[in-house]
PDB file of C-alpha atoms and ligand atoms in Angstrom:
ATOM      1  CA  UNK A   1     -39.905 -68.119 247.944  1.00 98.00           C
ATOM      2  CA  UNK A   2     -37.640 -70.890 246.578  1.00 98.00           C
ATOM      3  CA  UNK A   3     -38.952 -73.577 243.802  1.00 98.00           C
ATOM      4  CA  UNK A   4     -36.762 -76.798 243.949  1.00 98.00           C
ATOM      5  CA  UNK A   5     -37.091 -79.381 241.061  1.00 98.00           C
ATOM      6  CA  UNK A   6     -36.180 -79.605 237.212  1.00 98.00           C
ATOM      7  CA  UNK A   7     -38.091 -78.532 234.653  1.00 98.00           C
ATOM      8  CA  UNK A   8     -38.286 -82.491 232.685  1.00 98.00           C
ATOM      9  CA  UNK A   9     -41.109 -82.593 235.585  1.00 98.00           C
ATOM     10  CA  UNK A  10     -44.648 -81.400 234.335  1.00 98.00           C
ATOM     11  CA  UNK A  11     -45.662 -80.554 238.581  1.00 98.00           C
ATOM     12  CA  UNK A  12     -42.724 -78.373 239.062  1.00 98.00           C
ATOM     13  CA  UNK A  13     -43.283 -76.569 235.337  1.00 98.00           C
ATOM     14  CA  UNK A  14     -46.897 -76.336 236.229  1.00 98.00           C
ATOM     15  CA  UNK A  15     -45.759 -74.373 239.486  1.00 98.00           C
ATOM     16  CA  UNK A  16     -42.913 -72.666 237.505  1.00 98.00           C
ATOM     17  CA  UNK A  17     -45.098 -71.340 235.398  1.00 98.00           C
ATOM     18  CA  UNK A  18     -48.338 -70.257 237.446  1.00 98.00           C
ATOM     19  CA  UNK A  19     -45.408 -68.888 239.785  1.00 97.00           C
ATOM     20  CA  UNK A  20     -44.855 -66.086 236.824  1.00 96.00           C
ATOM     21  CA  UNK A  21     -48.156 -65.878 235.430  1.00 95.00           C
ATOM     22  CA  UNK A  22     -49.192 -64.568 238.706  1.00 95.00           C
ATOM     23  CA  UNK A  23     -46.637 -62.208 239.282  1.00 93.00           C
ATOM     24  CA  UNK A  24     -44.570 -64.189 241.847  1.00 95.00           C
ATOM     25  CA  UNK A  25     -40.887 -63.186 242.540  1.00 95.00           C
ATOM     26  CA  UNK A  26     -39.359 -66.579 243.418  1.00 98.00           C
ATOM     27  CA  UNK A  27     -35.748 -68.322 243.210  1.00 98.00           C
ATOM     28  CA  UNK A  28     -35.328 -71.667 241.412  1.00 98.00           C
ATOM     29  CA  UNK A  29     -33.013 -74.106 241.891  1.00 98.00           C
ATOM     30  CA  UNK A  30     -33.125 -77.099 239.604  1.00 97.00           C
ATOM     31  CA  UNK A  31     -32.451 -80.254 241.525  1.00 98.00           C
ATOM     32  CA  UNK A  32     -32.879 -83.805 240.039  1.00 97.00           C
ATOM     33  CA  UNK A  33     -34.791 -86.297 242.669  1.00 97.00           C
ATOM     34  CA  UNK A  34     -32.857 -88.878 241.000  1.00 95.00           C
ATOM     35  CA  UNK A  35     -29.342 -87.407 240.599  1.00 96.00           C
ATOM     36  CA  UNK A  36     -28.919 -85.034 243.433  1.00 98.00           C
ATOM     37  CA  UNK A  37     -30.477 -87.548 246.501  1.00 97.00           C
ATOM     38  CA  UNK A  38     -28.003 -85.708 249.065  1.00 97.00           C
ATOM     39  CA  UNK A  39     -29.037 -82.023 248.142  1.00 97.00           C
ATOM     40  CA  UNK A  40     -32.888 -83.024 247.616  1.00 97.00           C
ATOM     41  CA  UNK A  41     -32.952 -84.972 250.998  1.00 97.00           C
ATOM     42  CA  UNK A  42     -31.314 -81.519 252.819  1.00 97.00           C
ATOM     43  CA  UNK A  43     -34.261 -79.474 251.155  1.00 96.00           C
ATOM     44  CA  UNK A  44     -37.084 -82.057 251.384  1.00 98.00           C
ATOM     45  CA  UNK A  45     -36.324 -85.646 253.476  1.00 97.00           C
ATOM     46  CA  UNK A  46     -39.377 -86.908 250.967  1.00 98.00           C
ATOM     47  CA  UNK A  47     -37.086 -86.004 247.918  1.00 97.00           C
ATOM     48  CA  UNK A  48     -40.269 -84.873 246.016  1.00 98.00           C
ATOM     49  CA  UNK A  49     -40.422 -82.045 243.682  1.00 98.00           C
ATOM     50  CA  UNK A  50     -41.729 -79.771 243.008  1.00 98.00           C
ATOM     51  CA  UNK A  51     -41.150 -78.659 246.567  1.00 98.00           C
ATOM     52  CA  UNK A  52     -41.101 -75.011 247.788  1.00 98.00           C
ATOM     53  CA  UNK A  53     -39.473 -73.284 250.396  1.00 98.00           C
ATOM     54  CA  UNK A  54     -42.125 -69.861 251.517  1.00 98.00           C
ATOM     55  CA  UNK A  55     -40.583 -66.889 252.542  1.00 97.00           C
ATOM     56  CA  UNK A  56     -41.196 -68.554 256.129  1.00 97.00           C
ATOM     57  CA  UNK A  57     -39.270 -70.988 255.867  1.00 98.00           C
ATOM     58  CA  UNK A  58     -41.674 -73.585 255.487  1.00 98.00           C
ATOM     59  CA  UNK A  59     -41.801 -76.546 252.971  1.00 98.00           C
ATOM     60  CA  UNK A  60     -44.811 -77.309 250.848  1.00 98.00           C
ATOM     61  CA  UNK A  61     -45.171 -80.536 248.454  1.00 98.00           C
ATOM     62  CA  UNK A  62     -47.338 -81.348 245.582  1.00 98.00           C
ATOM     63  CA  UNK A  63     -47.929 -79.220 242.913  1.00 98.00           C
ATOM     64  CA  UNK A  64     -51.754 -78.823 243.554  1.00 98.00           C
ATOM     65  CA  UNK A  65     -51.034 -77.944 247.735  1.00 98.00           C
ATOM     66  CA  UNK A  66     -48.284 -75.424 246.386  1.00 98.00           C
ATOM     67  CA  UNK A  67     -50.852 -73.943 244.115  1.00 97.00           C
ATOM     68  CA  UNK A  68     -53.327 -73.520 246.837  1.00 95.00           C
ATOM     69  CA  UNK A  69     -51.162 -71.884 249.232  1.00 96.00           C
ATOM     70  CA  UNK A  70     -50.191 -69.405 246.149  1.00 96.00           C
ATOM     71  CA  UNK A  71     -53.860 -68.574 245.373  1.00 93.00           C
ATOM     72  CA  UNK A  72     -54.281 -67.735 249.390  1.00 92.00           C
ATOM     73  CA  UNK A  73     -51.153 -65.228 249.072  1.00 93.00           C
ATOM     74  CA  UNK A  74     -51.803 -63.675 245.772  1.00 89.00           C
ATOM     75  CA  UNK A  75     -54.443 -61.277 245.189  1.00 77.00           C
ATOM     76  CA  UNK A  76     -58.093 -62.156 243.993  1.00 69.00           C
ATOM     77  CA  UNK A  77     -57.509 -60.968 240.383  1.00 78.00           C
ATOM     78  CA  UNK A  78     -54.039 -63.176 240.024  1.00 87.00           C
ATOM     79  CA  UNK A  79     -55.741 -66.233 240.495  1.00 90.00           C
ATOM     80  CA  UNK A  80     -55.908 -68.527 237.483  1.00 96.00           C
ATOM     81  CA  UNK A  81     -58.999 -70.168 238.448  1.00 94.00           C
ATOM     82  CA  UNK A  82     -62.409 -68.690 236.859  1.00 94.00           C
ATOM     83  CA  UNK A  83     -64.733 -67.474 239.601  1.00 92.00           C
ATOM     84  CA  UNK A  84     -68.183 -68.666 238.322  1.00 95.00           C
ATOM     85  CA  UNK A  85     -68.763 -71.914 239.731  1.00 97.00           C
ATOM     86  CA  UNK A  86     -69.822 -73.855 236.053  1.00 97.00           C
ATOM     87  CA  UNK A  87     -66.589 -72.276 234.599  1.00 97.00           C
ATOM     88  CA  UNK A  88     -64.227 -73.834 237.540  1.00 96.00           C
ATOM     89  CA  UNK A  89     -66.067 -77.011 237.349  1.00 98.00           C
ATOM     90  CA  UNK A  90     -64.778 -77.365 233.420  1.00 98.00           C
ATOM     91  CA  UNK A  91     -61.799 -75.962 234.363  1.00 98.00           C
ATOM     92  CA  UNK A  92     -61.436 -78.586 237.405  1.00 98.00           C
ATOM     93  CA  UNK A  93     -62.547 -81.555 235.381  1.00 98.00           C
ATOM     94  CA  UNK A  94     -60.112 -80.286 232.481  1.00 98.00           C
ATOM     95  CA  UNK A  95     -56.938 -79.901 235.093  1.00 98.00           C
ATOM     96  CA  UNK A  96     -58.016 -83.325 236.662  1.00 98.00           C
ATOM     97  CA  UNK A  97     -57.590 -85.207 233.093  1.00 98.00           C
ATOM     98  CA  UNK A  98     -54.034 -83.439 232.880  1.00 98.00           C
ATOM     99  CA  UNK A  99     -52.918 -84.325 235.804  1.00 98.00           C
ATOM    100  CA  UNK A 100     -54.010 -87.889 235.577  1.00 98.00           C
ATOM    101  CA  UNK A 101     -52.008 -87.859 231.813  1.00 98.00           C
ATOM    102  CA  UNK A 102     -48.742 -86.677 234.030  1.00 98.00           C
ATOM    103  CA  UNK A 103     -49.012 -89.399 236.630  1.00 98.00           C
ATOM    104  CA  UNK A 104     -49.614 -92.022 234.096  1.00 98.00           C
ATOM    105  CA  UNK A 105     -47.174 -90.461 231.528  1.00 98.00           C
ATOM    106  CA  UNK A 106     -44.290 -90.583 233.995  1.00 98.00           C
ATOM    107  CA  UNK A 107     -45.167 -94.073 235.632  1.00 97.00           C
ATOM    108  CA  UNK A 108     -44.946 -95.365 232.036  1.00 97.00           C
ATOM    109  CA  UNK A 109     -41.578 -93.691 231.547  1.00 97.00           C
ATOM    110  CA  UNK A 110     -40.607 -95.069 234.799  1.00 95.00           C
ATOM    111  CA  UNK A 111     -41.501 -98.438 233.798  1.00 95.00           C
ATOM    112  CA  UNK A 112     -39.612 -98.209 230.642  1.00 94.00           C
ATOM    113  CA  UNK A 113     -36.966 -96.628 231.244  1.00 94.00           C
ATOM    114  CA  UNK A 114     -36.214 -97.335 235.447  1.00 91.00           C
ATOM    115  CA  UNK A 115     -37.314-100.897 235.939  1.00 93.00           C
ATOM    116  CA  UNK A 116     -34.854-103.929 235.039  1.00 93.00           C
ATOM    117  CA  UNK A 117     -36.078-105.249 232.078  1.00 90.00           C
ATOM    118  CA  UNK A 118     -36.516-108.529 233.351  1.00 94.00           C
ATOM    119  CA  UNK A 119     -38.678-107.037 235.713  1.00 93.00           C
ATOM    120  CA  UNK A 120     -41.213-104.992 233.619  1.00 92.00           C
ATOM    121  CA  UNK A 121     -44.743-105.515 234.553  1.00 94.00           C
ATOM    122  CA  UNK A 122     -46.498-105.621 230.656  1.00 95.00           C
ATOM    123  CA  UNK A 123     -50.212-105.743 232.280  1.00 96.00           C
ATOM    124  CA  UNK A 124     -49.453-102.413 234.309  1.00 96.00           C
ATOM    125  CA  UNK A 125     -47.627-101.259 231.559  1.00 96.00           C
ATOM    126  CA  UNK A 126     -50.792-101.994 229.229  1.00 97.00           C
ATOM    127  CA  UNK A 127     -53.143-100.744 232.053  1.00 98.00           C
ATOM    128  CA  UNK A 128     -51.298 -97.237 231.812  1.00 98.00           C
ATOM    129  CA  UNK A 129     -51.360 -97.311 227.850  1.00 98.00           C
ATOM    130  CA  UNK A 130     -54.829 -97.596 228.106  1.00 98.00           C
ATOM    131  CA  UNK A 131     -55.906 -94.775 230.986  1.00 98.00           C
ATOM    132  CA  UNK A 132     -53.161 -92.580 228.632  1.00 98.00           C
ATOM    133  CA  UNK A 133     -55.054 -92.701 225.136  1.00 98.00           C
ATOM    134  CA  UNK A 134     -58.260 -92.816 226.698  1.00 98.00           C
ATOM    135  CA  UNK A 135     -57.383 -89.095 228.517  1.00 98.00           C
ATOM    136  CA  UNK A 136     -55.619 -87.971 225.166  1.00 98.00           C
ATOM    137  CA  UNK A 137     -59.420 -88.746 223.705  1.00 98.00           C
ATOM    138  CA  UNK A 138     -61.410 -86.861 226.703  1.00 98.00           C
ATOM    139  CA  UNK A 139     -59.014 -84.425 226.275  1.00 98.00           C
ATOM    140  CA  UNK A 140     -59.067 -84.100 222.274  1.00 98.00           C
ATOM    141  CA  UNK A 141     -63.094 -83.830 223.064  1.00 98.00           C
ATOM    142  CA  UNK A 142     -63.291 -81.384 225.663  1.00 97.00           C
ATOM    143  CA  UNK A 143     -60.614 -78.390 224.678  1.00 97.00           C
ATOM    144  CA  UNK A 144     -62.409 -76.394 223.325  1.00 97.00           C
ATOM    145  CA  UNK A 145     -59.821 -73.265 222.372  1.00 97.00           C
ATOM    146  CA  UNK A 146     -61.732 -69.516 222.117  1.00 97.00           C
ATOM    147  CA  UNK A 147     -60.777 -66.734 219.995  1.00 97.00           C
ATOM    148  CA  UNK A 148     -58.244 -65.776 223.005  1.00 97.00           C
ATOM    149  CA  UNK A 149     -56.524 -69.169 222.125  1.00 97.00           C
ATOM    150  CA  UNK A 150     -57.575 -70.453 225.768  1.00 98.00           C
ATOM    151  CA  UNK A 151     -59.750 -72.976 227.023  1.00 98.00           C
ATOM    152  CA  UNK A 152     -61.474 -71.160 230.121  1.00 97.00           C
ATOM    153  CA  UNK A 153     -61.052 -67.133 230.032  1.00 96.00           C
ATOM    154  CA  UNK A 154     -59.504 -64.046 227.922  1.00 96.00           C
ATOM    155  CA  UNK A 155     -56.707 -65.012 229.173  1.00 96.00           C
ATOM    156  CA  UNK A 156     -54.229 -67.975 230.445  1.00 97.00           C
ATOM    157  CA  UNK A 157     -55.751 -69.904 233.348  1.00 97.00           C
ATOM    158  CA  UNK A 158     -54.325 -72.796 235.274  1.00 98.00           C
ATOM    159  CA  UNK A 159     -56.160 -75.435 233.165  1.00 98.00           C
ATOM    160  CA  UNK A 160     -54.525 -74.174 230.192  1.00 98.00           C
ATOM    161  CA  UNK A 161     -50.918 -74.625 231.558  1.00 98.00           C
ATOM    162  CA  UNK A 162     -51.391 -77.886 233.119  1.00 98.00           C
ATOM    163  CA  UNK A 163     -52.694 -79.237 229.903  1.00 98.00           C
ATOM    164  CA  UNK A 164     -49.993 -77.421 227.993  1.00 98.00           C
ATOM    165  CA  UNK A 165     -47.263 -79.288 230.551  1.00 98.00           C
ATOM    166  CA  UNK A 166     -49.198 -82.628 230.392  1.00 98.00           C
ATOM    167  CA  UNK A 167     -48.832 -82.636 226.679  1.00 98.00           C
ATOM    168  CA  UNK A 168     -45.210 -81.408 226.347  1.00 98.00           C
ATOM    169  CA  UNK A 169     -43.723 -83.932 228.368  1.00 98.00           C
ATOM    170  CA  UNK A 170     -45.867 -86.801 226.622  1.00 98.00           C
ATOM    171  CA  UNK A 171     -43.720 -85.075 223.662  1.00 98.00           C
ATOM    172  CA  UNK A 172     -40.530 -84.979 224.867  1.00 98.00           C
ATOM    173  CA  UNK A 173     -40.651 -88.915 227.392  1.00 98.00           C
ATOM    174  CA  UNK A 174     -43.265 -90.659 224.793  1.00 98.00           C
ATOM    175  CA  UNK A 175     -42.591 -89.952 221.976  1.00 98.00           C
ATOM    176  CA  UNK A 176     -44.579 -92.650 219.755  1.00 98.00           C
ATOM    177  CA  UNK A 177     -47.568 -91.974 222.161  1.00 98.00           C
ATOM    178  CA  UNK A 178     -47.649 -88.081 220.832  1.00 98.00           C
ATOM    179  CA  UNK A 179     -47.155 -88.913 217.458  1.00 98.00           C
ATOM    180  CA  UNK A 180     -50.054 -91.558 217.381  1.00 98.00           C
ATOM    181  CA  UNK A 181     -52.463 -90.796 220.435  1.00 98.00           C
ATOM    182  CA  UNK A 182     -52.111 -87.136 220.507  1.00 98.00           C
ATOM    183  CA  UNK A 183     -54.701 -84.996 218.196  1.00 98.00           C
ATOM    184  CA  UNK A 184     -53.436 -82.177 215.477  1.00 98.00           C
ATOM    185  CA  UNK A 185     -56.166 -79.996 217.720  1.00 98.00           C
ATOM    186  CA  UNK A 186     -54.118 -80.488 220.947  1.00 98.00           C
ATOM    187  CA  UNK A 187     -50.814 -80.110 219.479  1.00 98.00           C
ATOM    188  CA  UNK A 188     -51.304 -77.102 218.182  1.00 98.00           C
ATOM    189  CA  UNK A 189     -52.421 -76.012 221.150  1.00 98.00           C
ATOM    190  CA  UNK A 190     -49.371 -77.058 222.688  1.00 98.00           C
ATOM    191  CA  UNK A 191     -47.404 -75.151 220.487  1.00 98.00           C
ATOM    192  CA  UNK A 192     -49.389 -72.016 221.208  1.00 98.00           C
ATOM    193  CA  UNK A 193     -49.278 -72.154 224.802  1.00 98.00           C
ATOM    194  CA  UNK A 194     -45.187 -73.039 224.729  1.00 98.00           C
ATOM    195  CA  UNK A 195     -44.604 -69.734 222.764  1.00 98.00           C
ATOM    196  CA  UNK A 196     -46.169 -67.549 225.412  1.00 97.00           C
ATOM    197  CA  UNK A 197     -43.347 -65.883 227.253  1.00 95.00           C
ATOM    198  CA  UNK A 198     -44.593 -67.686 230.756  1.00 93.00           C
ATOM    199  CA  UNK A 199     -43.604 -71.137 229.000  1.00 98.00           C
ATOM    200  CA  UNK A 200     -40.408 -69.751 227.214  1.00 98.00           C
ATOM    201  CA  UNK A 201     -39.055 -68.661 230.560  1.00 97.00           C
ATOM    202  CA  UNK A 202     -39.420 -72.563 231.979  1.00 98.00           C
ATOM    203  CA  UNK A 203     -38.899 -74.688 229.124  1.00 97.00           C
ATOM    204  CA  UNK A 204     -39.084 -78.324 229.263  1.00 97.00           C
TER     205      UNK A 204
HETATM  206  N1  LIG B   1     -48.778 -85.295 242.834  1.00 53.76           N
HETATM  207  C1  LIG B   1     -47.448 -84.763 242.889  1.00 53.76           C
HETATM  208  C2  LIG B   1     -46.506 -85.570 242.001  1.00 53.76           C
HETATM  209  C3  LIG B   1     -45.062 -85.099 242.101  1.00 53.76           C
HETATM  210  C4  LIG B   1     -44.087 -86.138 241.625  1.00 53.76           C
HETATM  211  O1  LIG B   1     -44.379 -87.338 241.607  1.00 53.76           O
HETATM  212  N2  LIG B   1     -42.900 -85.690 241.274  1.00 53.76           N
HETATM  213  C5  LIG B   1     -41.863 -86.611 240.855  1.00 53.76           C
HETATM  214  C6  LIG B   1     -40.931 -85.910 239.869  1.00 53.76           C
HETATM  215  S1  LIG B   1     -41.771 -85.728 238.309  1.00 53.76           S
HETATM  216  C7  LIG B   1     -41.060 -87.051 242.058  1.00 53.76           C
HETATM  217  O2  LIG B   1     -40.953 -86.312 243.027  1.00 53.76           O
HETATM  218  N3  LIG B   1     -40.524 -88.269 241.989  1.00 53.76           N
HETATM  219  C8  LIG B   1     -39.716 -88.845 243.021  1.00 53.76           C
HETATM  220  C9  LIG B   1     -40.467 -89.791 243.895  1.00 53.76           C
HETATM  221  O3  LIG B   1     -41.697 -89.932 243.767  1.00 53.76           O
HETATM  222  O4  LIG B   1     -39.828 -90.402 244.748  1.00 53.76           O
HETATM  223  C10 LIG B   1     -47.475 -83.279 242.489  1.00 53.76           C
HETATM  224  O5  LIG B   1     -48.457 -82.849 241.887  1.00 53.76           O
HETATM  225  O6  LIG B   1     -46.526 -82.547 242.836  1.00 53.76           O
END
């Protein structure tokens, strides 16, 4: 299997990372959808990432369709969902927050940092401030770390990494939104999760 993308993306460290926690052999080439259009297009037309080539040649995109097909190949005790159903709903509602933090974490980086000034759209701009620090709350409120130093099992699950991502690149893109929006209990957190040897490996 081949993983295309960089690692400043929170979808292609999410897959990076589930990738090795499950025991997946995989190559990884780091290819910017911005700065490498001509190589991206030849791997994906779309020029998404994360996008990944299977060992059959075919191309899957989106993190969470890539994550799928990975649970269908892997054996039942790899998977980093919990079984029980109550346990995956938390762990679905928890993963859907994150995931709604990345989108609206990068489409306010986009807006800062891609869109001619004298274009920049303040009401969508505020609109995404506003989903952002309201998930940082839901989020603050439901993590609820166990003595394992997870939020679903003994061990690390797919809502703890897609949290983990979600908050490291709010970090590293916005920077005053960490500082003020997110909570000493998530940070921490953060920290813990980036020191595991899964998150070492694929560093922001
Ligand atoms: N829902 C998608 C989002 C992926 C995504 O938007 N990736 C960005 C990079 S962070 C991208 O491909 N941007 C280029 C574009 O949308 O044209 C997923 O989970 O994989």
């Amino acid at each position: 299997m081949k993983l295309i993308g960089m690692l400043d993306s929170p979808y292609v460290r999410r897959v990076a990372i589930s990738l090795k926690a499950m025991g997946f052999s995989f190559e990884h080439q780091q290819l910017s959808v911005f700065n490498d259009i001509e190589k991206m297009q030849a791997v994906n037309p779309l020029m998404k990432a994360p996008s990944l080539i299977t060992d059959e040649g075919t191309l899957l995109i989106d993190s969470t369709l890539i994550l799928e097909y990975l649970y269908r190949k892997c054996s039942a005790d790899c998977s980093l969902f919990p079984k029980d159903l109550e346990q995956f709903t938390k762990s679905q509602y928890l993963i859907g927050i994150a995931l709604t933090l990345c989108d609206k974490a990068v489409q306010l980086f986009m807006e800062y940092n891609r869109r001619p000034p004298e274009k920049f759209y303040q009401e969508w701009a505020d609109r995404i401030d506003e989903q952002l620090q309201t998930g940082l709350e839901l989020l603050d409120h439901h993590v609820i770390v166990n003595d394992a130093g997870y939020v679903i099992a003994e061990r690390v699950m797919q809502a703890d990494i897609t949290i983990a991502v979600a908050i490291k690149y709010i970090e590293k893109k916005l920077p005053d939104l960490y500082k003020n929006h997110v909570s000493n209990k998530l940070k921490t957190f953060s920290t813990k999760m980036e020191a595991l040897p899964f998150f070492q490996e694929y560093m922001f």
